Structure formats: structure tokens, C-alpha cells
Amino acid sequence: FQELQTRQNSQYQGYGFVYFTGEDLTNGEQIYFGAWDVASRQGSRSLAIWESPDLKTWSAQRLVEVSPPTAGMTWAPEAVYDAKAGHYIVFWASNIFAASDTNHTGTSYARIMYANTTDFRTFTPAQVYIDTGSAVIDTDIIYDEATKTWHRFSKAVGNIVQEKSSSFFGTWTTVANGIGNAEIGQSEGPTCFLSNRYAGVYHLFVDDLSPRGYVPFETGNITSGVWTKSTNYALPTNPRHGTVFGITTAEMQNLSSL
């Protein structure tokens, strides 16, 4: 997983932030997508993929089916690179139904699935990565070089849960449960990233279920599971469910011309 570690070093002077802006507006009023049950039973089994050499010029979208026919959806995909194996590990959330339930009308819950790829065109058959017996979605995973520890953040049973492990496919232990609940109530869509400015500081954005969207938290000790709501910050308008990653000065300058 060396590539993921490298993207966290000091050469990154800025941040890239990719995010949703929520549902659409009409006459200034929020439009809410209400067909969540249908979307989680009869949703897409594919990843929507774009490619870019410079974060500025993007290819046309292509769809690659990664979830099995028993899956009801393919939500919130992310990827990390396994340098030893020479492939990417892509993971996402899917409701999985019985093979005999071809219309997906029975009961189910979201698991985190994964598949491997070297080119984001062909993928190994999907396998279960996280199955707690109840719904888990929006998993985000980061490696802390200082402690040689993996940390993953998920929405589970209405809470943001932080877990840690010495190995990506090893045993995970819970570090914190209900991150942000005391300050903002329930949230989802977590994204965690290492500060480019302050040594050892991590930021965690959680998407408040209210219309305000992402709220930032921070910690100087990621293994503690103690997160403090940030005070001095500026975010784009209405960011929700996204990913933050480090970018170089050259990448920042290239993007500034957009």
C-alpha cells in the first residue's frame, strides 16, 4: 500500500476536494430524492469511472459492472493501492439478496464489498469485506505512517465508527463510535485526510444529515479516537459525501486556471 502512504507526505501543499452538492433546487427550495428503497434494491451494479492525466482534462464516463446480480446497489466507491500485489483494491457498499430473490424484494442490509483491479477496466469477482450483520456504508480508509496503522471510518447503525488495524485484511478493533453525535447529531459520508500544514494532524469531514452538509473535525492523535469540531475553516458551498486528497504545488497551479 505504499502509493497511498506516499500521497500523505510533505510534497503535497494543497488539497483536492471532490464532493456532491446534494439534491437539486427549484425556486430556492430543496428537492429531496425519496426513492431510497428502490435505489438500494434495483440500483446500479456498476462503477462510473472517469480518468485524467492532470485532474483537469477528463475522459468520457464509462460504466463497469462490479457488483454481483444479488446486489441491490453499488454505493460510495473508494480505492487504495496495494504495491506488493500490484493492484488497486476498490470497495463500496451493496445490499446483498438471496440468489433466489431475483427481484430483490426480501430483507437485506448493506455490506462493504471489494474487488481488485490493475486498470479500472477489468475487476476480480466482488467479495465481502465488511459484514457486521447490520448496515454499513460510506467506508473511508486511511493509513497512518507514524504508527503503521490503518484506520477506517464508516456509517454503521446511524453512527460514524472509527476502527483500526495493523493490516488491511486483518482484525479491526473499534476506536470510536458516534463521532460528531454530540456536536451535530447523526451524520454519514466520512472522509479523513492528513493535514499538509500541521504535523500529525488529521481532519475528518462528516456529512450532517441536516441540509448544511459537511462539518469538519480534527485530531492530533488519530489513534485516540477523540475528534474536536474545527473552528477556523472555510468550505465550498454545500459540500456533501466527498473525498479530500493532497495535491502538489504544480497541480494547484494547473487547476487554478479553471
PDB file of N, CA and C in Angstrom, residues 142-151 165-166:
ATOM      1  N   ILE A 142      -7.752   5.064   5.620  1.00  0.00           N
ATOM      2  CA  ILE A 142      -6.514   5.835   5.544  1.00  0.00           C
ATOM      3  C   ILE A 142      -5.435   5.130   6.352  1.00  0.00           C
ATOM      4  N   TYR A 143      -4.189   5.270   5.900  1.00  0.00           N
ATOM      5  CA  TYR A 143      -3.053   4.641   6.581  1.00  0.00           C
ATOM      6  C   TYR A 143      -2.235   5.704   7.300  1.00  0.00           C
ATOM      7  N   ASP A 144      -1.962   5.489   8.590  1.00  0.00           N
ATOM      8  CA  ASP A 144      -1.141   6.406   9.378  1.00  0.00           C
ATOM      9  C   ASP A 144       0.290   5.891   9.395  1.00  0.00           C
ATOM     10  N   GLU A 145       1.161   6.575   8.683  1.00  0.00           N
ATOM     11  CA  GLU A 145       2.550   6.141   8.556  1.00  0.00           C
ATOM     12  C   GLU A 145       3.269   6.146   9.901  1.00  0.00           C
ATOM     13  N   ALA A 146       2.965   7.110  10.762  1.00  0.00           N
ATOM     14  CA  ALA A 146       3.673   7.245  12.040  1.00  0.00           C
ATOM     15  C   ALA A 146       3.501   6.021  12.926  1.00  0.00           C
ATOM     16  N   THR A 147       2.311   5.452  12.933  1.00  0.00           N
ATOM     17  CA  THR A 147       2.032   4.301  13.801  1.00  0.00           C
ATOM     18  C   THR A 147       1.885   2.996  13.026  1.00  0.00           C
ATOM     19  N   LYS A 148       2.061   3.062  11.697  1.00  0.00           N
ATOM     20  CA  LYS A 148       1.917   1.877  10.836  1.00  0.00           C
ATOM     21  C   LYS A 148       0.558   1.216  11.053  1.00  0.00           C
ATOM     22  N   THR A 149      -0.467   2.046  11.098  1.00  0.00           N
ATOM     23  CA  THR A 149      -1.808   1.559  11.417  1.00  0.00           C
ATOM     24  C   THR A 149      -2.814   2.044  10.387  1.00  0.00           C
ATOM     25  N   TRP A 150      -3.715   1.146  10.016  1.00  0.00           N
ATOM     26  CA  TRP A 150      -4.842   1.501   9.152  1.00  0.00           C
ATOM     27  C   TRP A 150      -6.005   1.996  10.010  1.00  0.00           C
ATOM     28  N   HIS A 151      -6.703   2.994   9.510  1.00  0.00           N
ATOM     29  CA  HIS A 151      -7.914   3.492  10.161  1.00  0.00           C
ATOM     30  C   HIS A 151      -9.030   3.537   9.127  1.00  0.00           C
ATOM     31  N   SER A 165      -6.462  -1.158  12.485  1.00  0.00           N
ATOM     32  CA  SER A 165      -5.879  -2.477  12.276  1.00  0.00           C
ATOM     33  C   SER A 165      -4.449  -2.307  11.774  1.00  0.00           C
ATOM     34  N   SER A 166      -3.618  -3.287  12.040  1.00  0.00           N
ATOM     35  CA  SER A 166      -2.251  -3.273  11.519  1.00  0.00           C
ATOM     36  C   SER A 166      -2.191  -3.802  10.096  1.00  0.00           C
TER      37      SER A 166
END
